[in-house]
Short mmCIF file of C-alpha atoms (C1' of nucleotides) in Angstrom, two decimals:
data_model
loop_
_atom_site.label_atom_id
_atom_site.label_comp_id
_atom_site.label_asym_id
_atom_site.label_seq_id
_atom_site.Cartn_x
_atom_site.Cartn_y
_atom_site.Cartn_z
CA UNK A 1 -0.63 5.82 -9.99
CA UNK A 2 -3.87 7.15 -8.68
CA UNK A 3 -4.78 10.67 -9.62
CA UNK A 4 -5.48 13.11 -6.85
CA UNK A 5 -8.03 15.69 -7.85
CA UNK A 6 -8.61 18.90 -5.97
CA UNK A 7 -10.88 21.89 -6.27
CA UNK A 8 -8.89 24.86 -7.51
CA UNK A 9 -10.21 28.18 -6.25
CA UNK A 10 -8.70 29.90 -9.26
CA UNK A 11 -10.63 27.91 -11.86
CA UNK A 12 -13.44 26.69 -9.62
CA UNK A 13 -12.90 23.28 -11.12
CA UNK A 14 -11.77 19.88 -10.02
CA UNK A 15 -8.28 19.41 -11.38
CA UNK A 16 -5.82 16.54 -11.26
CA UNK A 17 -2.68 17.44 -9.34
CA UNK A 18 0.44 17.01 -11.36
CA UNK A 19 3.94 18.20 -10.55
CA UNK A 20 5.49 20.76 -12.84
CA UNK A 21 7.28 19.38 -15.84
CA UNK A 22 10.73 18.20 -14.87
CA UNK A 23 9.99 18.21 -11.16
CA UNK A 24 9.64 14.46 -10.84
CA UNK A 25 7.16 13.74 -8.09
CA UNK A 26 7.89 16.79 -5.99
CA UNK A 27 5.16 19.26 -5.10
CA UNK A 28 5.68 22.56 -3.35
CA UNK A 29 3.05 23.57 -0.82
CA UNK A 30 2.80 26.95 0.84
CA UNK A 31 0.45 27.40 3.74
CA UNK A 32 -0.28 30.69 5.45
CA UNK A 33 0.67 30.32 9.07
CA UNK A 34 -0.33 32.04 12.28
CA UNK A 35 0.17 35.60 13.40
CA UNK A 36 1.84 35.10 16.73
CA UNK A 37 0.09 37.68 18.89
CA UNK A 38 -1.99 35.13 20.81
CA UNK A 39 -2.58 31.41 21.02
CA UNK A 40 -3.95 30.03 17.79
CA UNK A 41 -7.63 29.09 18.06
CA UNK A 42 -9.38 26.01 16.73
CA UNK A 43 -10.51 27.92 13.67
CA UNK A 44 -6.87 28.43 12.76
CA UNK A 45 -6.20 24.80 13.42
CA UNK A 46 -9.03 23.70 11.21
CA UNK A 47 -7.00 25.11 8.34
CA UNK A 48 -3.77 23.55 9.51
CA UNK A 49 -5.37 20.15 10.02
CA UNK A 50 -6.86 20.30 6.54
CA UNK A 51 -3.44 21.14 5.12
CA UNK A 52 -1.95 18.27 7.08
CA UNK A 53 -4.49 15.86 5.65
CA UNK A 54 -3.68 17.15 2.18
CA UNK A 55 0.04 16.70 2.67
CA UNK A 56 -0.31 13.24 4.16
CA UNK A 57 -2.57 12.02 1.40
CA UNK A 58 -0.30 13.39 -1.30
CA UNK A 59 2.56 11.57 0.37
CA UNK A 60 0.54 8.37 0.54
CA UNK A 61 0.07 8.76 -3.20
CA UNK A 62 3.80 8.93 -3.74
CA UNK A 63 4.45 12.65 -3.94
CA UNK A 64 7.32 14.35 -2.21
CA UNK A 65 5.79 17.37 -0.55
CA UNK A 66 7.92 20.38 0.24
CA UNK A 67 5.82 22.47 2.58
CA UNK A 68 6.56 25.90 3.95
CA UNK A 69 4.53 27.68 6.57
CA UNK A 70 5.25 31.26 7.53
CA UNK A 71 4.99 32.88 10.93
CA UNK A 72 3.82 36.46 10.94
CA UNK A 73 5.67 38.01 13.82
CA UNK A 74 5.32 41.65 12.98
CA UNK A 75 2.04 43.45 12.30
CA UNK A 76 -0.29 45.87 14.07
CA UNK A 77 -1.43 43.32 16.61
CA UNK A 78 1.98 42.03 17.61
CA UNK A 79 3.33 45.55 17.92
CA UNK A 80 0.34 46.58 19.99
CA UNK A 81 0.74 43.51 22.20
CA UNK A 82 4.43 44.07 22.76
CA UNK A 83 3.80 47.71 23.57
CA UNK A 84 1.05 46.85 26.03
CA UNK A 85 3.29 44.31 27.72
CA UNK A 86 6.15 46.76 27.78
CA UNK A 87 8.56 44.33 26.18
CA UNK A 88 10.41 43.97 22.89
CA UNK A 89 8.53 42.56 19.93
CA UNK A 90 10.60 39.38 19.71
CA UNK A 91 10.18 38.80 23.41
CA UNK A 92 6.43 39.18 23.06
CA UNK A 93 6.04 36.80 20.12
CA UNK A 94 8.42 34.07 21.27
CA UNK A 95 6.06 32.31 23.70
CA UNK A 96 3.31 32.31 21.09
CA UNK A 97 5.62 30.73 18.56
CA UNK A 98 6.57 28.06 21.04
CA UNK A 99 2.93 27.48 21.92
CA UNK A 100 2.06 27.12 18.27
CA UNK A 101 4.59 24.35 17.75
CA UNK A 102 3.39 22.57 20.87
CA UNK A 103 -0.19 22.76 19.68
CA UNK A 104 0.78 21.55 16.22
CA UNK A 105 2.41 18.54 17.80
CA UNK A 106 -0.63 17.86 19.96
CA UNK A 107 -2.75 17.81 16.81
CA UNK A 108 -0.22 15.57 15.11
CA UNK A 109 0.55 17.98 12.31
CA UNK A 110 3.51 16.95 10.22
CA UNK A 111 6.29 19.50 10.51
CA UNK A 112 6.84 21.75 7.52
CA UNK A 113 10.21 21.91 5.81
CA UNK A 114 10.62 25.51 6.93
CA UNK A 115 8.85 28.07 9.10
CA UNK A 116 10.17 31.40 7.85
CA UNK A 117 9.58 34.41 10.06
CA UNK A 118 8.69 37.83 8.79
CA UNK A 119 11.26 39.54 10.99
CA UNK A 120 14.12 37.36 9.77
CA UNK A 121 16.63 39.82 8.23
CA UNK A 122 17.02 37.53 5.23
CA UNK A 123 13.31 37.71 4.57
CA UNK A 124 13.17 41.46 5.11
CA UNK A 125 15.97 41.86 2.58
CA UNK A 126 14.04 39.80 0.08
CA UNK A 127 10.86 41.78 0.66
CA UNK A 128 12.71 45.04 0.12
CA UNK A 129 14.19 43.67 -3.08
CA UNK A 130 10.76 42.70 -4.36
CA UNK A 131 9.33 46.10 -3.51
CA UNK A 132 12.30 47.67 -5.31
CA UNK A 133 11.50 45.71 -8.43
CA UNK A 134 7.86 46.72 -8.24
CA UNK A 135 8.91 50.36 -7.93
CA UNK A 136 11.19 50.07 -10.96
CA UNK A 137 8.46 48.49 -13.02
CA UNK A 138 5.93 51.12 -12.06
CA UNK A 139 3.75 48.78 -10.06
CA UNK A 140 4.38 50.63 -6.85
CA UNK A 141 4.74 54.20 -5.62
CA UNK A 142 5.67 55.98 -2.47
CA UNK A 143 2.94 58.21 -1.12
CA UNK A 144 3.10 61.41 0.88
CA UNK A 145 2.88 59.49 4.12
CA UNK A 146 6.14 57.74 3.26
CA UNK A 147 4.55 54.31 2.79
CA UNK A 148 4.92 52.36 -0.41
CA UNK A 149 1.76 51.09 -2.06
CA UNK A 150 1.01 48.62 -4.79
CA UNK A 151 -0.67 50.26 -7.78
CA UNK A 152 -3.55 47.95 -8.53
CA UNK A 153 -4.40 49.80 -11.72
CA UNK A 154 -1.10 48.53 -13.11
CA UNK A 155 -2.04 44.86 -12.86
CA UNK A 156 -4.96 43.79 -15.06
CA UNK A 157 -5.05 40.38 -13.45
CA UNK A 158 -6.07 41.79 -10.10
CA UNK A 159 -9.27 40.14 -8.94
CA UNK A 160 -8.95 36.91 -10.87
CA UNK A 161 -8.80 34.71 -7.81
CA UNK A 162 -11.61 36.27 -5.82
CA UNK A 163 -13.53 37.29 -8.95
CA UNK A 164 -13.90 40.79 -7.69
CA UNK A 165 -14.74 43.68 -9.87
CA UNK A 166 -13.36 46.73 -8.14
CA UNK A 167 -15.88 49.01 -9.79
CA UNK A 168 -18.59 47.06 -8.13
CA UNK A 169 -17.34 46.96 -4.59
CA UNK A 170 -19.25 48.44 -1.76
CA UNK A 171 -16.94 50.98 -0.28
CA UNK A 172 -16.60 50.09 3.34
CA UNK A 173 -16.02 52.45 6.21
CA UNK A 174 -13.21 50.22 7.34
CA UNK A 175 -10.82 51.80 4.90
CA UNK A 176 -11.79 55.36 5.53
CA UNK A 177 -9.07 56.12 8.03
CA UNK A 178 -6.46 54.56 5.83
CA UNK A 179 -7.08 56.27 2.56
CA UNK A 180 -5.07 59.39 2.96
CA UNK A 181 -2.41 59.43 0.34
CA UNK A 182 -3.14 56.48 -1.86
CA UNK A 183 -3.82 56.91 -5.56
CA UNK A 184 -6.67 54.47 -5.33
CA UNK A 185 -8.57 53.21 -2.34
CA UNK A 186 -7.84 49.58 -3.15
CA UNK A 187 -4.07 50.03 -3.35
CA UNK A 188 -2.46 48.13 -0.52
CA UNK A 189 0.68 48.77 1.48
CA UNK A 190 3.93 47.07 0.56
CA UNK A 191 6.05 49.01 3.00
CA UNK A 192 4.58 50.86 5.94
CA UNK A 193 6.44 53.95 6.97
CA UNK A 194 7.51 54.09 10.58
CA UNK A 195 5.14 55.85 12.96
CA UNK A 196 5.79 56.66 16.61
CA UNK A 197 3.53 53.81 17.79
CA UNK A 198 5.97 51.38 16.17
CA UNK A 199 8.58 52.25 18.79
CA UNK A 200 11.73 50.23 18.27
CA UNK A 201 10.15 48.14 15.51
CA UNK A 202 11.44 49.09 12.08
CA UNK A 203 13.94 48.35 9.35
CA UNK A 204 15.84 50.68 7.08
CA UNK A 205 14.86 50.66 3.42
CA UNK A 206 15.34 52.80 0.32
CA UNK A 207 12.02 54.42 1.26
CA UNK A 208 12.97 55.12 4.82
CA UNK A 209 12.46 53.32 8.09
CA UNK A 210 9.41 51.14 8.24
CA UNK A 211 8.07 47.60 8.19
CA UNK A 212 6.69 45.27 5.56
CA UNK A 213 3.04 44.94 4.66
CA UNK A 214 1.42 41.62 5.36
CA UNK A 215 0.99 40.53 1.77
CA UNK A 216 4.56 41.08 0.64
CA UNK A 217 5.71 38.96 3.54
CA UNK A 218 4.03 35.83 2.21
CA UNK A 219 5.00 36.59 -1.36
CA UNK A 220 8.65 36.92 -0.46
CA UNK A 221 8.82 33.84 1.71
CA UNK A 222 6.85 31.65 -0.66
CA UNK A 223 8.85 32.47 -3.78
CA UNK A 224 12.11 32.75 -1.86
CA UNK A 225 11.89 29.23 -0.48
CA UNK A 226 9.83 27.42 -3.07
CA UNK A 227 10.55 29.20 -6.33
CA UNK A 228 8.71 31.60 -8.60
CA UNK A 229 5.86 29.25 -9.30
CA UNK A 230 4.66 27.16 -6.42
CA UNK A 231 2.33 24.23 -6.87
CA UNK A 232 -0.23 24.47 -4.11
CA UNK A 233 -1.10 27.38 -1.87
CA UNK A 234 -3.60 26.90 0.92
CA UNK A 235 -5.40 29.00 3.45
CA UNK A 236 -8.79 29.85 4.84
CA UNK A 237 -11.45 31.30 2.57
CA UNK A 238 -11.13 34.64 4.27
CA UNK A 239 -7.64 34.89 2.86
CA UNK A 240 -8.80 34.72 -0.74
CA UNK A 241 -9.46 38.41 -0.68
CA UNK A 242 -7.51 40.50 -0.29
CA UNK A 243 -4.50 38.55 0.95
CA UNK A 244 -4.03 35.95 -1.76
CA UNK A 245 -5.17 38.31 -4.46
CA UNK A 246 -2.45 40.70 -3.35
CA UNK A 247 0.14 37.94 -3.28
CA UNK A 248 -0.67 37.10 -6.87
CA UNK A 249 -0.38 40.74 -7.90
CA UNK A 250 2.98 41.17 -6.21
CA UNK A 251 4.57 37.97 -7.43
CA UNK A 252 3.30 38.12 -10.96
CA UNK A 253 4.42 41.73 -11.33
CA UNK A 254 7.88 41.01 -9.98
CA UNK A 255 8.36 37.97 -12.20
CA UNK A 256 6.31 37.18 -15.25
CA UNK A 257 5.43 33.66 -14.21
CA UNK A 258 2.22 32.42 -12.65
CA UNK A 259 2.56 32.49 -8.89
CA UNK A 260 0.48 29.46 -7.91
CA UNK A 261 -0.86 26.53 -9.89
CA UNK A 262 -3.48 25.25 -7.46
CA UNK A 263 -5.21 27.35 -4.85
CA UNK A 264 -7.05 25.54 -2.09
CA UNK A 265 -9.13 27.17 0.62
CA UNK A 266 -10.97 25.71 3.54
CA UNK A 267 -14.26 27.04 4.81
CA UNK A 268 -14.72 28.63 8.19
CA UNK A 269 -15.46 26.95 11.41
CA UNK A 270 -18.41 27.83 13.57
CA UNK A 271 -18.95 26.96 17.17
CA UNK A 272 -22.33 25.65 18.31
CA UNK A 273 -23.92 27.10 15.21
CA UNK A 274 -22.58 30.62 15.31
CA UNK A 275 -19.50 32.44 14.29
CA UNK A 276 -16.69 31.97 16.73
CA UNK A 277 -15.98 35.25 18.45
CA UNK A 278 -14.57 36.32 21.74
CA UNK A 279 -17.60 38.51 22.30
CA UNK A 280 -19.93 35.55 21.82
CA UNK A 281 -18.12 33.56 24.46
CA UNK A 282 -17.58 30.64 22.10
CA UNK A 283 -13.95 31.23 21.37
CA UNK A 284 -11.69 28.24 21.92
CA UNK A 285 -7.99 27.70 21.74
CA UNK A 286 -6.68 24.17 21.68
CA UNK A 287 -5.44 24.74 25.19
CA UNK A 288 -8.95 25.53 26.39
CA UNK A 289 -10.13 22.18 25.10
CA UNK A 290 -7.24 20.27 26.61
CA UNK A 291 -8.03 21.88 29.95
CA UNK A 292 -11.57 20.60 29.61
CA UNK A 293 -10.21 17.09 29.30
CA UNK A 294 -10.33 16.59 25.55
CA UNK A 295 -7.30 15.11 23.86
CA UNK A 296 -5.41 16.31 20.83
CA UNK A 297 -6.51 13.42 18.70
CA UNK A 298 -10.14 13.92 19.65
CA UNK A 299 -9.91 17.51 18.50
CA UNK A 300 -8.05 16.38 15.40
CA UNK A 301 -10.81 13.91 14.60
CA UNK A 302 -13.49 16.56 15.07
CA UNK A 303 -11.61 18.97 12.80
CA UNK A 304 -10.66 16.47 10.13
CA UNK A 305 -13.92 14.60 9.80
CA UNK A 306 -15.79 17.30 7.91
CA UNK A 307 -14.93 18.08 4.30
CA UNK A 308 -12.64 21.09 4.14
CA UNK A 309 -14.79 23.16 1.81
CA UNK A 310 -17.88 22.91 3.97
CA UNK A 311 -18.43 25.02 7.04
CA UNK A 312 -17.55 23.01 10.11
CA UNK A 313 -19.85 23.34 13.06
CA UNK A 314 -17.61 22.62 16.02
CA UNK A 315 -19.60 21.44 19.02
CA UNK A 316 -19.09 19.66 22.29
CA UNK A 317 -21.46 17.00 20.98
CA UNK A 318 -19.16 16.65 18.02
CA UNK A 319 -16.18 16.14 20.29
CA UNK A 320 -18.09 13.55 22.28
CA UNK A 321 -18.97 11.78 19.04
CA UNK A 322 -15.31 11.87 18.09
CA UNK A 323 -14.37 10.29 21.39
CA UNK A 324 -16.85 7.45 20.97
CA UNK A 325 -15.89 6.78 17.37
CA UNK A 326 -12.20 6.72 18.28
CA UNK A 327 -12.94 4.32 21.11
CA UNK A 328 -14.54 1.93 18.64
CA UNK A 329 -11.56 2.18 16.33
CA UNK A 330 -9.19 1.55 19.22
CA UNK A 331 -11.12 -1.51 20.38
CA UNK A 332 -11.14 -2.86 16.86
CA UNK A 333 -7.44 -2.28 16.45
CA UNK A 334 -6.74 -4.06 19.73
CA UNK A 335 -8.85 -6.98 18.66
CA UNK A 336 -6.96 -7.19 15.38
CA UNK A 337 -3.65 -7.16 17.21
CA UNK A 338 -4.78 -10.01 19.44
CA UNK A 339 -6.09 -12.01 16.52
CA UNK A 340 -2.95 -11.43 14.50
CA UNK A 341 -0.70 -12.63 17.27
CA UNK A 342 2.80 -13.24 16.01
CA UNK A 343 1.71 -13.54 12.39
CA UNK A 344 3.98 -11.41 10.23
CA UNK A 345 2.57 -11.67 6.74
CA UNK A 346 2.93 -8.59 4.62
CA UNK A 347 -0.22 -9.50 2.71
CA UNK A 348 -2.76 -6.75 2.25
CA UNK A 349 -6.50 -7.05 2.59
CA UNK A 350 -9.17 -7.08 -0.07
CA UNK A 351 -9.09 -4.38 -2.74
CA UNK A 352 -12.27 -2.91 -1.26
CA UNK A 353 -10.20 -1.17 1.36
CA UNK A 354 -8.46 0.82 -1.37
CA UNK A 355 -11.71 2.74 -1.51
CA UNK A 356 -10.45 4.66 1.48
CA UNK A 357 -7.66 6.25 -0.51
CA UNK A 358 -9.74 6.52 -3.66
CA UNK A 359 -12.23 8.64 -1.72
CA UNK A 360 -9.47 11.00 -0.66
CA UNK A 361 -8.29 11.22 -4.25
CA UNK A 362 -11.60 12.93 -4.91
CA UNK A 363 -10.88 16.33 -3.43
CA UNK A 364 -10.20 14.83 0.00
CA UNK A 365 -13.63 13.30 0.44
CA UNK A 366 -13.04 12.44 4.05
CA UNK A 367 -16.64 11.44 4.76
CA UNK A 368 -16.54 8.72 2.14
CA UNK A 369 -13.11 7.64 3.31
CA UNK A 370 -14.28 7.31 6.90
CA UNK A 371 -17.32 5.40 5.68
CA UNK A 372 -14.96 2.84 4.11
CA UNK A 373 -13.03 2.65 7.36
CA UNK A 374 -16.11 2.00 9.49
CA UNK A 375 -17.63 -0.40 7.00
CA UNK A 376 -14.37 -2.31 7.08
CA UNK A 377 -14.47 -2.28 10.85
CA UNK A 378 -17.96 -3.76 10.93
CA UNK A 379 -17.21 -6.37 8.31
CA UNK A 380 -14.04 -7.55 10.03
CA UNK A 381 -15.71 -7.72 13.42
CA UNK A 382 -18.44 -9.82 11.89
CA UNK A 383 -15.84 -12.19 10.52
CA UNK A 384 -14.00 -12.37 13.80
CA UNK A 385 -17.30 -13.00 15.62
CA UNK A 386 -17.84 -15.93 13.29
CA UNK A 387 -14.34 -17.15 14.09
CA UNK A 388 -13.70 -17.05 10.36
CA UNK A 389 -10.58 -14.98 10.59
CA UNK A 390 -7.02 -16.19 10.64
CA UNK A 391 -4.08 -14.33 12.13
CA UNK A 392 -2.99 -13.61 8.57
CA UNK A 393 -6.27 -11.89 7.81
CA UNK A 394 -5.92 -9.74 10.90
CA UNK A 395 -2.29 -8.90 10.18
CA UNK A 396 -3.22 -7.94 6.65
CA UNK A 397 -5.85 -5.58 7.98
CA UNK A 398 -3.34 -4.07 10.38
CA UNK A 399 -0.97 -3.51 7.47
CA UNK A 400 -3.70 -1.52 5.79
CA UNK A 401 -4.36 0.40 9.02
CA UNK A 402 -0.76 1.53 9.09
CA UNK A 403 -1.34 3.26 5.77
CA UNK A 404 -4.63 4.70 6.99
CA UNK A 405 -2.89 6.08 10.05
CA UNK A 406 -0.28 7.61 7.80
CA UNK A 407 -3.05 9.80 6.43
CA UNK A 408 -5.44 10.23 9.35
CA UNK A 409 -2.94 10.08 12.22
CA UNK A 410 -5.64 8.97 14.62
CA UNK A 411 -3.89 5.98 16.18
CA UNK A 412 -4.15 5.77 19.97
CA UNK A 413 -1.65 7.58 22.10
CA UNK A 414 1.25 5.48 23.27
CA UNK A 415 0.09 2.96 25.82
CA UNK A 416 0.74 4.15 29.31
CA UNK A 417 2.16 1.47 31.54
CA UNK A 418 -0.10 0.15 34.21
CA UNK A 419 1.11 1.22 37.66
CA UNK A 420 2.34 -1.46 40.00
CA UNK A 421 -0.40 -0.57 42.47
CA UNK A 422 -3.05 -1.34 39.89
CA UNK A 423 -1.33 -4.53 38.79
CA UNK A 424 -1.43 -5.77 42.35
CA UNK A 425 -5.14 -5.09 42.63
CA UNK A 426 -5.77 -6.88 39.36
CA UNK A 427 -3.92 -9.93 40.61
CA UNK A 428 -5.86 -9.87 43.86
CA UNK A 429 -9.10 -9.55 41.95
CA UNK A 430 -8.24 -12.49 39.75
CA UNK A 431 -7.82 -14.61 42.87
CA UNK A 432 -11.14 -13.40 44.27
CA UNK A 433 -12.85 -14.23 41.02
CA UNK A 434 -11.43 -17.73 40.90
CA UNK A 435 -12.86 -18.20 44.39
CA UNK A 436 -16.12 -16.69 43.15
CA UNK A 437 -15.95 -14.04 45.86
CA UNK A 438 -18.01 -11.60 43.85
CA UNK A 439 -18.39 -9.00 46.55
CA UNK A 440 -14.64 -8.77 47.02
CA UNK A 441 -14.16 -8.74 43.27
CA UNK A 442 -16.50 -5.78 42.91
CA UNK A 443 -14.81 -3.90 45.74
CA UNK A 444 -11.43 -4.28 44.12
CA UNK A 445 -12.91 -3.14 40.82
CA UNK A 446 -14.07 0.04 42.54
CA UNK A 447 -10.61 0.58 43.95
CA UNK A 448 -9.05 0.19 40.54
CA UNK A 449 -11.54 2.63 39.07
CA UNK A 450 -10.76 5.09 41.82
CA UNK A 451 -7.17 5.03 40.57
CA UNK A 452 -8.36 5.97 37.12
CA UNK A 453 -8.39 2.59 35.38
CA UNK A 454 -11.22 0.55 33.94
CA UNK A 455 -11.58 -3.18 34.29
CA UNK A 456 -13.55 -5.35 31.97
CA UNK A 457 -14.02 -9.05 32.30
CA UNK A 458 -13.67 -11.01 29.15
CA UNK A 459 -13.55 -14.72 28.56
CA UNK A 460 -9.78 -14.39 28.47
CA UNK A 461 -9.62 -12.72 31.85
CA UNK A 462 -9.46 -9.11 32.95
CA UNK A 463 -8.59 -6.30 30.62
CA UNK A 464 -7.31 -3.02 31.98
CA UNK A 465 -7.66 0.28 30.20
CA UNK A 466 -7.03 3.85 31.22
CA UNK A 467 -10.31 5.40 32.35
"C1'" G B 1 -25.50 45.42 -3.93
"C1'" G B 2 -21.22 42.06 -5.82
"C1'" C B 3 -18.74 37.33 -5.11
"C1'" G B 4 -18.47 32.52 -2.77
"C1'" G B 5 -20.16 28.20 0.37
"C1'" G B 6 -24.49 25.75 2.16
"C1'" G B 7 -29.85 23.77 3.21
"C1'" U B 8 -30.25 15.33 3.30
"C1'" A B 9 -33.11 11.53 9.67
"C1'" G B 10 -32.75 14.09 16.98
"C1'" C B 11 -27.33 15.90 15.89
"C1'" C B 12 -22.91 15.65 12.34
"C1'" A B 13 -22.45 14.26 7.24
"C1'" A B 14 -21.48 11.54 1.98
"C1'" G B 15 -23.84 10.58 -2.47
"C1'" U B 16 -26.60 9.27 -7.06
"C1'" G B 17 -31.31 10.27 -13.26
"C1'" G B 18 -33.94 4.66 -11.08
"C1'" U B 19 -36.21 4.67 -5.46
"C1'" A B 20 -30.83 7.36 0.23
"C1'" A B 21 -22.94 5.81 2.71
"C1'" G B 22 -20.87 6.57 7.37
"C1'" G B 23 -20.41 8.63 12.55
"C1'" C B 24 -23.05 10.14 17.19
"C1'" C B 25 -27.62 9.53 19.91
"C1'" G B 26 -31.76 5.97 20.58
"C1'" G B 27 -33.92 0.81 20.57
"C1'" G B 28 -33.13 -4.67 20.47
"C1'" C B 29 -29.95 -8.79 21.12
"C1'" U B 30 -25.14 -11.44 22.37
"C1'" C B 31 -21.30 -11.94 25.88
"C1'" U B 32 -21.39 -11.71 31.46
"C1'" G B 33 -22.02 -13.70 38.66
"C1'" C B 34 -23.19 -8.46 38.23
"C1'" A B 35 -21.41 -4.30 35.86
"C1'" A B 36 -18.76 -1.84 32.37
"C1'" A B 37 -16.74 -2.23 27.78
"C1'" A B 38 -17.21 -4.37 23.24
"C1'" G B 39 -19.70 -6.89 19.17
"C1'" C B 40 -23.96 -7.75 15.95
"C1'" C B 41 -28.85 -6.06 14.33
"C1'" C B 42 -32.62 -2.07 13.71
"C1'" C B 43 -33.45 3.16 13.03
"C1'" A B 44 -35.18 8.91 6.48
"C1'" U B 45 -41.12 6.40 0.90
"C1'" G B 46 -37.42 11.08 2.73
"C1'" C B 47 -33.11 14.65 0.61
"C1'" G B 48 -35.42 23.77 1.94
"C1'" A B 49 -40.35 25.30 -1.12
"C1'" C B 50 -43.01 25.39 -5.61
"C1'" G B 51 -43.20 24.49 -10.79
"C1'" G B 52 -40.98 22.03 -15.33
"C1'" U B 53 -38.26 18.11 -18.29
"C1'" U B 54 -38.42 12.60 -17.86
"C1'" C B 55 -41.11 6.11 -17.92
"C1'" G B 56 -38.78 7.81 -13.37
"C1'" A B 57 -35.56 13.61 -9.79
"C1'" U B 58 -33.21 14.23 -3.78
"C1'" U B 59 -29.95 14.21 -8.13
"C1'" C B 60 -31.23 18.12 -14.55
"C1'" C B 61 -33.83 23.15 -15.68
"C1'" G B 62 -36.60 27.49 -13.75
"C1'" U B 63 -38.56 30.55 -9.86
"C1'" C B 64 -38.48 31.42 -4.73
"C1'" C B 65 -37.23 31.01 0.70
"C1'" C B 66 -33.56 30.48 4.49
"C1'" C B 67 -28.42 30.06 6.72
"C1'" C B 68 -23.07 31.21 6.66
"C1'" G B 69 -18.70 33.76 4.86
"C1'" C B 70 -15.80 37.61 2.11
"C1'" C B 71 -16.00 42.71 -0.03
"C1'" U B 72 -8.85 45.72 1.83
"C1'" C B 73 -4.33 43.36 6.48
"C1'" C B 74 -9.55 37.58 10.56
"C1'" A B 75 -7.84 30.39 9.03
#
RNA sequence: GGCGGGGUAGCCAAGUGGUAAGGCCGGGCUCUGCAAAAGCCCCAUGCGACGGUUCGAUUCCGUCCCCCGCCUCCA
């Protein structure tokens, strides 16, 4: 079997992915999900699309991937949003959860095995249990303000992922307001004591009413659903510190085992060359793009086509390029289908096409993989131009494309049926063309276009496509 | 200041110690009544700057410049 190698943030090295001993071919994958206080933006989706590509390629290579993605449905922002809207927290987050799943479907993301929610009583119970263990072991303490904090000084491994040296950190103003009762500035909250602004939001715990800190949430859900040591944990680079560092500290202090074997992080996304920000007016949700007429797969292509560890400059030009490239792939696919006809061979094409998957084995080198795809496209078209291709050749190539689609998920949307109205016009136009009534033919073509369909004349007659 | 990711054609972007994949744009051609679509072909003596090592560097070493991100709850 081919070896999939990935860049591990923890070691900074390219490492072959292997399941844990005794796990067969199963890999556990935990991916940090959205905080449901608003619609996820394309920067969020860049991460999710990258994770989807990872999962799909691992599956293509024969692994069973058990993926979990959490939903953060309680934090400062969700509480603030619910309060501002004058509704209960769950009521406030529900539409954003639903929207997230819709968007994920639009981008063709494979569903995870589970989407645990932070407010799920089962999860809260687990978080409280973990905090209890940390307290018993001296890794946590309750401060004057009632909140429970993780004692970073008690965990020598703190900083190994982000390679931070706490002594050397610039002390930011951002923490100033939050420092009150902590033993050390860097200690982070495990359990946040209830404050009046929390309103009805809160759970009882041995340390009083309150709510979980963000980091413990992921730690509890990841280990609760996937076990003490999970194989792969993904997220955006901005999560490396402090979020993932904190997760390591919590999990490895509760149990003695390593928390994660392979850490993978994708770089940020920029829009038109600058950081995406609401204030800069370059902030996009998927919905914004759909409204502008772009499709889910076009956005998926734009997000997937740049290597995950490089910054992705998301532009309208890039989307347009995605549209054109997809159009070429579609036309090629259609031509293959026509050439293949009713041929049903299960033969596969030349070994050269395996280069597509081999490229992805190398830390998901999508650029090289796409290069193989487009080189294959050009080569096959050349052969078909020469008339040198048999239906079996074409069918073989389509068999390969099925595997490619399993990883890229860029196949065309289901074909929409041509309306009767349009069919009638096409028939009328065919008659006009046989009679060489070009003027009439052109008029009918305009009518068809007005209905949103495109006509092209080929040597085999008219071809209709959605405009 | 610390840590990390980058600087390759108009734009996006792989890659290699021996003279630069792919996509978009652009140009040419083919098909065609015309058009559109599509197909084929062409398109970087150059890989941030300057030194060094080498028969040879974009690729290795050194110095420097620039961009982006993180530095305590933003993917």
